[in-house]
mmCIF file of C-alpha atoms in Angstrom:
data_model
loop_
_atom_site.group_PDB
_atom_site.id
_atom_site.type_symbol
_atom_site.label_atom_id
_atom_site.label_comp_id
_atom_site.label_asym_id
_atom_site.label_seq_id
_atom_site.Cartn_x
_atom_site.Cartn_y
_atom_site.Cartn_z
ATOM 1 C CA MET I 1 61.546 -173.322 -14.475
ATOM 2 C CA ARG I 2 60.360 -172.512 -10.829
ATOM 3 C CA THR I 3 61.800 -169.976 -8.879
ATOM 4 C CA GLU I 4 62.300 -170.235 -5.074
ATOM 5 C CA SER I 5 64.223 -168.085 -2.535
ATOM 6 C CA ILE I 6 65.515 -169.118 1.246
ATOM 7 C CA LYS I 7 66.909 -167.073 3.968
ATOM 8 C CA ALA I 8 70.716 -167.656 4.864
ATOM 9 C CA LEU I 9 72.951 -166.404 7.465
ATOM 10 C CA SER I 10 76.147 -164.367 7.361
ATOM 11 C CA GLY I 11 78.087 -162.572 10.087
ATOM 12 C CA THR I 12 75.913 -159.424 9.609
ATOM 13 C CA GLY I 13 72.501 -160.866 9.148
ATOM 14 C CA PHE I 14 70.320 -162.837 6.978
ATOM 15 C CA HIS I 15 70.439 -162.507 3.055
ATOM 16 C CA ARG I 16 67.946 -163.953 0.507
ATOM 17 C CA LEU I 17 69.134 -166.638 -1.778
ATOM 18 C CA VAL I 18 67.227 -167.336 -4.911
ATOM 19 C CA TYR I 19 67.183 -170.719 -6.778
ATOM 20 C CA HIS I 20 65.768 -171.959 -9.741
ATOM 21 C CA GLU I 21 64.294 -175.416 -10.202
ATOM 22 C CA TRP I 22 63.457 -177.711 -13.056
ATOM 23 C CA GLY I 23 61.742 -181.227 -13.003
ATOM 24 C CA SER I 24 59.515 -182.762 -10.491
ATOM 25 C CA ALA I 25 59.648 -181.365 -6.737
ATOM 26 C CA GLU I 26 58.856 -184.947 -5.600
ATOM 27 C CA ASN I 27 61.813 -186.341 -7.317
ATOM 28 C CA ASP I 28 64.321 -187.391 -4.567
ATOM 29 C CA ARG I 29 67.053 -187.592 -7.181
ATOM 30 C CA VAL I 30 68.576 -184.019 -7.037
ATOM 31 C CA VAL I 31 71.347 -182.541 -9.212
ATOM 32 C CA VAL I 32 72.446 -179.061 -7.769
ATOM 33 C CA CYS I 33 74.439 -176.916 -10.495
ATOM 34 C CA VAL I 34 76.523 -174.073 -9.107
ATOM 35 C CA HIS I 35 77.908 -171.289 -11.458
ATOM 36 C CA GLY I 36 81.062 -169.543 -11.598
ATOM 37 C CA LEU I 37 82.681 -166.403 -10.036
ATOM 38 C CA ALA I 38 80.866 -163.657 -11.828
ATOM 39 C CA ARG I 39 78.262 -165.661 -13.523
ATOM 40 C CA ASN I 40 74.634 -166.706 -12.419
ATOM 41 C CA SER I 41 72.270 -169.810 -12.336
ATOM 42 C CA ARG I 42 70.811 -169.044 -15.745
ATOM 43 C CA ASP I 43 73.918 -170.218 -17.170
ATOM 44 C CA PHE I 44 72.374 -173.855 -16.563
ATOM 45 C CA ASP I 45 69.090 -173.329 -18.563
ATOM 46 C CA ASP I 46 70.033 -175.892 -21.296
ATOM 47 C CA LEU I 47 71.510 -178.569 -19.159
ATOM 48 C CA ALA I 48 68.714 -178.093 -16.570
ATOM 49 C CA GLN I 49 66.225 -178.830 -19.522
ATOM 50 C CA ALA I 50 68.010 -181.657 -20.672
ATOM 51 C CA LEU I 51 68.242 -183.417 -17.066
ATOM 52 C CA ALA I 52 64.691 -182.299 -15.931
ATOM 53 C CA ARG I 53 62.914 -185.443 -17.227
ATOM 54 C CA ASP I 54 65.070 -187.706 -14.788
ATOM 55 C CA TYR I 55 65.989 -185.300 -12.033
ATOM 56 C CA ARG I 56 65.101 -182.463 -9.948
ATOM 57 C CA VAL I 57 67.432 -179.802 -11.090
ATOM 58 C CA VAL I 58 68.453 -176.701 -8.632
ATOM 59 C CA CYS I 59 70.472 -174.054 -9.735
ATOM 60 C CA PRO I 60 71.112 -171.262 -7.053
ATOM 61 C CA ASP I 61 72.249 -167.829 -7.616
ATOM 62 C CA ILE I 62 75.411 -167.748 -5.150
ATOM 63 C CA ALA I 63 75.047 -164.473 -2.713
ATOM 64 C CA GLY I 64 76.159 -161.274 -4.725
ATOM 65 C CA ARG I 65 74.669 -162.872 -8.208
ATOM 66 C CA GLY I 66 71.915 -162.904 -10.192
ATOM 67 C CA GLN I 67 68.684 -162.500 -8.145
ATOM 68 C CA SER I 68 70.131 -163.235 -4.521
ATOM 69 C CA ASP I 69 70.962 -160.486 -2.263
ATOM 70 C CA TRP I 70 74.321 -158.922 -1.943
ATOM 71 C CA LEU I 71 76.448 -159.253 1.032
ATOM 72 C CA ASN I 72 78.046 -156.504 3.333
ATOM 73 C CA PRO I 73 80.946 -156.249 3.852
ATOM 74 C CA PRO I 74 82.663 -157.665 0.696
ATOM 75 C CA ALA I 75 85.105 -159.346 2.503
ATOM 76 C CA ALA I 76 82.193 -161.993 3.299
ATOM 77 C CA TYR I 77 82.432 -163.327 -0.350
ATOM 78 C CA GLN I 78 84.451 -166.267 0.426
ATOM 79 C CA ILE I 79 84.131 -170.185 0.264
ATOM 80 C CA PRO I 80 83.123 -170.658 3.629
ATOM 81 C CA GLN I 81 80.199 -168.418 3.549
ATOM 82 C CA TYR I 82 78.964 -170.081 0.153
ATOM 83 C CA MET I 83 79.370 -173.559 1.826
ATOM 84 C CA ASN I 84 77.117 -172.609 4.789
ATOM 85 C CA ASP I 85 74.504 -171.231 2.121
ATOM 86 C CA MET I 86 74.621 -174.352 0.174
ATOM 87 C CA VAL I 87 74.158 -176.125 3.372
ATOM 88 C CA THR I 88 70.675 -174.079 3.990
ATOM 89 C CA LEU I 89 69.673 -174.903 0.478
ATOM 90 C CA LEU I 90 70.326 -178.505 0.927
ATOM 91 C CA ALA I 91 68.209 -178.503 4.165
ATOM 92 C CA ARG I 92 65.362 -176.824 2.475
ATOM 93 C CA LEU I 93 65.649 -179.403 -0.448
ATOM 94 C CA ASN I 94 65.008 -181.926 2.222
ATOM 95 C CA VAL I 95 67.137 -184.696 0.516
ATOM 96 C CA ASP I 96 69.874 -186.885 1.802
ATOM 97 C CA LYS I 97 72.182 -186.784 -1.373
ATOM 98 C CA VAL I 98 72.756 -184.727 -4.207
ATOM 99 C CA ASP I 99 74.736 -185.002 -7.245
ATOM 100 C CA TRP I 100 76.997 -181.843 -7.996
ATOM 101 C CA VAL I 101 77.791 -180.064 -10.952
ATOM 102 C CA GLY I 102 80.320 -177.073 -10.490
ATOM 103 C CA THR I 103 81.543 -174.709 -12.789
ATOM 104 C CA SER I 104 84.723 -172.876 -11.789
ATOM 105 C CA MET I 105 83.855 -171.416 -8.419
ATOM 106 C CA GLY I 106 80.873 -173.674 -8.185
ATOM 107 C CA GLY I 107 83.313 -176.616 -8.368
ATOM 108 C CA LEU I 108 85.466 -175.254 -5.779
ATOM 109 C CA ILE I 109 82.421 -175.239 -3.345
ATOM 110 C CA GLY I 110 81.678 -178.557 -4.165
ATOM 111 C CA ILE I 111 85.111 -179.919 -3.512
ATOM 112 C CA CYS I 112 85.161 -178.420 -0.182
ATOM 113 C CA LEU I 113 81.741 -179.948 0.532
ATOM 114 C CA ALA I 114 82.561 -183.304 -0.739
ATOM 115 C CA ALA I 115 85.712 -183.615 1.074
ATOM 116 C CA LEU I 116 83.800 -183.431 4.441
ATOM 117 C CA PRO I 117 82.811 -186.276 6.681
ATOM 118 C CA ASN I 118 79.397 -187.458 5.763
ATOM 119 C CA SER I 119 79.036 -185.354 2.840
ATOM 120 C CA PRO I 120 75.533 -185.173 1.042
ATOM 121 C CA ILE I 121 77.614 -184.913 -2.073
ATOM 122 C CA ARG I 122 76.758 -188.223 -3.931
ATOM 123 C CA SER I 123 78.887 -187.551 -7.093
ATOM 124 C CA LEU I 124 80.952 -184.603 -8.116
ATOM 125 C CA LEU I 125 81.217 -183.390 -11.530
ATOM 126 C CA LEU I 126 83.720 -180.290 -11.987
ATOM 127 C CA ASN I 127 83.510 -177.915 -14.924
ATOM 128 C CA ASP I 128 87.254 -176.751 -15.736
ATOM 129 C CA ILE I 129 88.391 -176.652 -12.222
ATOM 130 C CA GLY I 130 90.523 -178.497 -9.755
ATOM 131 C CA PRO I 131 91.952 -178.196 -6.411
ATOM 132 C CA PHE I 132 94.653 -176.046 -7.671
ATOM 133 C CA VAL I 133 94.524 -172.580 -9.294
ATOM 134 C CA PRO I 134 97.466 -170.453 -10.013
ATOM 135 C CA SER I 135 97.490 -166.751 -8.917
ATOM 136 C CA ALA I 136 98.339 -165.564 -12.436
ATOM 137 C CA ALA I 137 94.574 -166.887 -13.234
ATOM 138 C CA LEU I 138 93.192 -165.234 -10.417
ATOM 139 C CA GLN I 139 94.621 -161.902 -11.104
ATOM 140 C CA ARG I 140 93.384 -161.947 -14.835
ATOM 141 C CA ILE I 141 89.852 -162.996 -13.588
ATOM 142 C CA ALA I 142 90.033 -159.898 -11.175
ATOM 143 C CA ALA I 143 90.962 -157.646 -13.963
ATOM 144 C CA TYR I 144 87.729 -157.570 -15.703
ATOM 145 C CA LEU I 145 85.243 -158.025 -12.530
ATOM 146 C CA GLU I 146 84.583 -154.213 -12.709
ATOM 147 C CA ASP I 147 81.417 -152.256 -12.489
ATOM 148 C CA ARG I 148 80.794 -152.353 -16.227
ATOM 149 C CA ARG I 149 77.868 -150.471 -17.937
ATOM 150 C CA PHE I 150 76.018 -150.829 -21.357
ATOM 151 C CA ASP I 151 73.713 -148.684 -23.111
ATOM 152 C CA SER I 152 72.138 -151.735 -24.962
ATOM 153 C CA ILE I 153 71.901 -155.452 -24.722
ATOM 154 C CA GLU I 154 73.738 -155.656 -27.815
ATOM 155 C CA ALA I 155 76.569 -153.967 -26.246
ATOM 156 C CA CYS I 156 76.773 -156.346 -23.478
ATOM 157 C CA GLU I 157 76.586 -159.274 -25.828
ATOM 158 C CA ALA I 158 79.573 -157.819 -27.634
ATOM 159 C CA TRP I 159 81.550 -157.232 -24.283
ATOM 160 C CA LEU I 160 80.502 -160.959 -23.222
ATOM 161 C CA ARG I 161 81.644 -162.493 -26.710
ATOM 162 C CA GLN I 162 85.018 -160.902 -26.264
ATOM 163 C CA THR I 163 85.430 -161.806 -22.464
ATOM 164 C CA TYR I 164 84.418 -165.322 -22.562
ATOM 165 C CA PRO I 165 86.052 -166.866 -25.672
ATOM 166 C CA ALA I 166 85.637 -170.351 -24.354
ATOM 167 C CA LEU I 167 81.888 -169.776 -25.138
ATOM 168 C CA GLY I 168 82.504 -169.155 -28.825
ATOM 169 C CA ASP I 169 80.366 -171.924 -30.204
ATOM 170 C CA LEU I 170 77.236 -170.750 -28.739
ATOM 171 C CA SER I 171 74.252 -169.958 -31.070
ATOM 172 C CA ALA I 172 73.233 -166.567 -31.695
ATOM 173 C CA ARG I 173 70.047 -167.010 -29.646
ATOM 174 C CA GLN I 174 72.163 -168.529 -26.633
ATOM 175 C CA TRP I 175 74.199 -165.508 -26.885
ATOM 176 C CA ARG I 176 71.162 -163.124 -26.510
ATOM 177 C CA ARG I 177 69.848 -164.789 -23.790
ATOM 178 C CA LEU I 178 73.245 -165.127 -21.840
ATOM 179 C CA ALA I 179 73.368 -161.119 -22.157
ATOM 180 C CA GLN I 180 69.638 -160.831 -21.086
ATOM 181 C CA THR I 181 70.235 -163.239 -17.976
ATOM 182 C CA SER I 182 73.901 -161.440 -17.349
ATOM 183 C CA THR I 183 72.495 -157.979 -16.843
ATOM 184 C CA ARG I 184 70.238 -155.852 -14.548
ATOM 185 C CA VAL I 185 68.637 -152.629 -15.535
ATOM 186 C CA LEU I 186 69.707 -149.515 -13.534
ATOM 187 C CA ALA I 187 67.550 -146.812 -12.416
ATOM 188 C CA ASP I 188 68.931 -144.553 -15.273
ATOM 189 C CA GLY I 189 68.145 -147.200 -17.968
ATOM 190 C CA GLU I 190 71.616 -148.403 -18.230
ATOM 191 C CA LEU I 191 72.535 -152.056 -17.998
ATOM 192 C CA ALA I 192 75.085 -153.425 -15.457
ATOM 193 C CA LEU I 193 76.435 -156.943 -15.101
ATOM 194 C CA HIS I 194 74.181 -159.138 -12.536
ATOM 195 C CA TYR I 195 76.568 -159.095 -9.802
ATOM 196 C CA ASP I 196 77.943 -156.979 -6.863
ATOM 197 C CA PRO I 197 81.141 -155.285 -8.208
ATOM 198 C CA ALA I 198 82.438 -155.762 -4.604
ATOM 199 C CA ILE I 199 83.136 -159.407 -5.411
ATOM 200 C CA ALA I 200 86.161 -157.920 -7.430
ATOM 201 C CA GLU I 201 87.359 -156.433 -4.192
ATOM 202 C CA SER I 202 87.294 -159.401 -2.072
ATOM 203 C CA LEU I 203 89.084 -161.270 -4.828
ATOM 204 C CA ARG I 204 91.814 -158.765 -5.216
ATOM 205 C CA LEU I 205 92.660 -159.263 -1.463
ATOM 206 C CA THR I 206 93.468 -162.911 -2.230
ATOM 207 C CA CYS I 207 94.469 -163.223 -5.926
ATOM 208 C CA ASP I 208 98.264 -162.856 -5.284
ATOM 209 C CA GLU I 209 98.029 -166.568 -3.699
ATOM 210 C CA ASP I 210 97.512 -169.975 -5.323
ATOM 211 C CA VAL I 211 94.156 -171.644 -4.487
ATOM 212 C CA ASP I 212 95.508 -175.030 -3.150
ATOM 213 C CA LEU I 213 92.859 -177.538 -2.165
ATOM 214 C CA TRP I 214 95.025 -180.724 -2.563
ATOM 215 C CA ALA I 215 94.543 -181.780 0.952
ATOM 216 C CA LEU I 216 90.817 -181.571 0.631
ATOM 217 C CA TRP I 217 90.850 -183.398 -2.875
ATOM 218 C CA GLN I 218 92.490 -186.523 -1.099
ATOM 219 C CA GLN I 219 89.717 -186.855 1.269
ATOM 220 C CA ILE I 220 86.864 -186.951 -1.701
ATOM 221 C CA ALA I 221 85.554 -190.597 -2.066
ATOM 222 C CA CYS I 222 82.400 -190.031 -4.161
ATOM 223 C CA PRO I 223 82.550 -190.849 -7.846
ATOM 224 C CA GLN I 224 84.215 -187.735 -10.091
ATOM 225 C CA MET I 225 83.875 -186.704 -13.594
ATOM 226 C CA LEU I 226 86.105 -183.656 -14.893
ATOM 227 C CA ILE I 227 85.455 -181.350 -18.042
ATOM 228 C CA TRP I 228 88.569 -179.663 -19.166
ATOM 229 C CA GLY I 229 88.748 -176.791 -21.628
ATOM 230 C CA GLU I 230 92.477 -177.777 -22.693
ATOM 231 C CA GLU I 231 93.593 -174.013 -23.465
ATOM 232 C CA SER I 232 92.404 -173.285 -19.671
ATOM 233 C CA ASP I 233 94.659 -171.043 -17.614
ATOM 234 C CA VAL I 234 92.577 -171.964 -14.560
ATOM 235 C CA LEU I 235 92.934 -175.732 -14.977
ATOM 236 C CA LEU I 236 96.308 -176.396 -16.093
ATOM 237 C CA THR I 237 97.851 -179.630 -17.647
ATOM 238 C CA GLU I 238 99.831 -180.579 -14.512
ATOM 239 C CA THR I 239 96.537 -180.369 -12.141
ATOM 240 C CA VAL I 240 94.649 -182.514 -14.557
ATOM 241 C CA ALA I 241 97.396 -185.010 -14.556
ATOM 242 C CA ARG I 242 97.817 -185.172 -10.937
ATOM 243 C CA MET I 243 93.878 -185.441 -10.299
ATOM 244 C CA GLY I 244 93.693 -188.279 -12.405
ATOM 245 C CA ALA I 245 96.944 -189.904 -10.787
ATOM 246 C CA GLU I 246 95.237 -189.411 -7.475
ATOM 247 C CA ASN I 247 91.970 -190.753 -8.639
ATOM 248 C CA PRO I 248 92.327 -193.180 -11.529
ATOM 249 C CA ALA I 249 88.640 -193.859 -11.653
ATOM 250 C CA MET I 250 87.784 -189.938 -12.327
ATOM 251 C CA GLN I 251 86.325 -189.836 -15.763
ATOM 252 C CA LEU I 252 87.915 -186.904 -17.818
ATOM 253 C CA LEU I 253 86.342 -185.120 -20.803
ATOM 254 C CA SER I 254 88.741 -183.034 -22.617
ATOM 255 C CA LEU I 255 87.780 -180.261 -24.849
ATOM 256 C CA PRO I 256 90.549 -179.094 -27.369
ATOM 257 C CA GLY I 257 90.583 -175.629 -28.515
ATOM 258 C CA ILE I 258 88.706 -174.439 -25.611
ATOM 259 C CA GLY I 259 89.563 -172.216 -22.561
ATOM 260 C CA HIS I 260 87.861 -171.291 -19.173
ATOM 261 C CA ALA I 261 85.334 -172.437 -19.072
ATOM 262 C CA PRO I 262 83.378 -174.716 -21.284
ATOM 263 C CA SER I 263 79.639 -173.425 -21.525
ATOM 264 C CA LEU I 264 77.702 -176.609 -20.701
ATOM 265 C CA MET I 265 75.311 -175.213 -23.348
ATOM 266 C CA ASP I 266 76.664 -177.185 -26.134
ATOM 267 C CA SER I 267 74.998 -180.321 -27.143
ATOM 268 C CA GLN I 268 78.139 -182.452 -26.879
ATOM 269 C CA GLN I 269 78.894 -181.243 -23.309
ATOM 270 C CA ILE I 270 75.228 -181.816 -22.317
ATOM 271 C CA GLU I 271 74.997 -185.171 -23.520
ATOM 272 C CA ALA I 272 78.264 -186.047 -21.751
ATOM 273 C CA VAL I 273 76.888 -184.771 -18.492
ATOM 274 C CA VAL I 274 73.713 -186.609 -18.784
ATOM 275 C CA ALA I 275 75.239 -189.863 -19.614
ATOM 276 C CA TRP I 276 77.813 -189.707 -16.764
ATOM 277 C CA LEU I 277 74.975 -188.784 -14.037
ATOM 278 C CA ARG I 278 72.730 -191.660 -15.532
ATOM 279 C CA THR I 279 76.030 -194.243 -15.116
ATOM 280 C CA HIS I 280 75.719 -193.327 -11.231
ATOM 281 C CA GLN I 281 71.814 -193.332 -11.089
ATOM 282 C CA HIS I 282 71.688 -195.943 -8.544
ATOM 283 C CA LEU I 283 74.383 -195.092 -6.310
#
């Protein structure tokens, strides 16, 4: 794993975005993996290692998460800002096309980019996200985005296990690594979650309204795969049905008994992602 950074621009100045990279830097077949709202790039460690033999895999920390700078004011935490940041990242990578793997928020960013004319998105893999997200799900997510503190890594791991039941099949080693990569050490020695608590403030301003990107979804022409946790409250059954109806060629992987969002750390899920990307190797 290599760690790099870029300078991106917001309305109030420049901010540093960190990204981690696997595989040969000379490989022009690039997969960009983008995490969910309160997560970070290290969620993709297992997937990136599986893909690195065939791809250059790039996993950014979206602004306000992981090792990337926090934004000010908090209202800047919006999809248009993330899109601009990712365009800056793609320019640094110096490739014309990328395959996009997006979990939740990362998938929304991918939808918005893939819908644009002359998009650099070659193929779009969405992990438990679609063009419609009900406000009830946004409100649930906003409720746990607090400035939480922990006195030990074990306490953080216990909270993660309770808060992210969709990740329930992870090994003990994976849970511990998740706790370690999800936290930052404060000056007083306590642990805090590795994101800006102001992200919650930004979400609360908009969570009373559904996310509706159907008009953008209809503009996407690249190949698509959807991974769906069948118990998800973010990606509803009717949304999955409509996505498939509007694009019958979309490949669907349904995961019974799993909610939002599948980990992409499970071997079955990783194998499905690897296999699908390989089918589009020569696009």
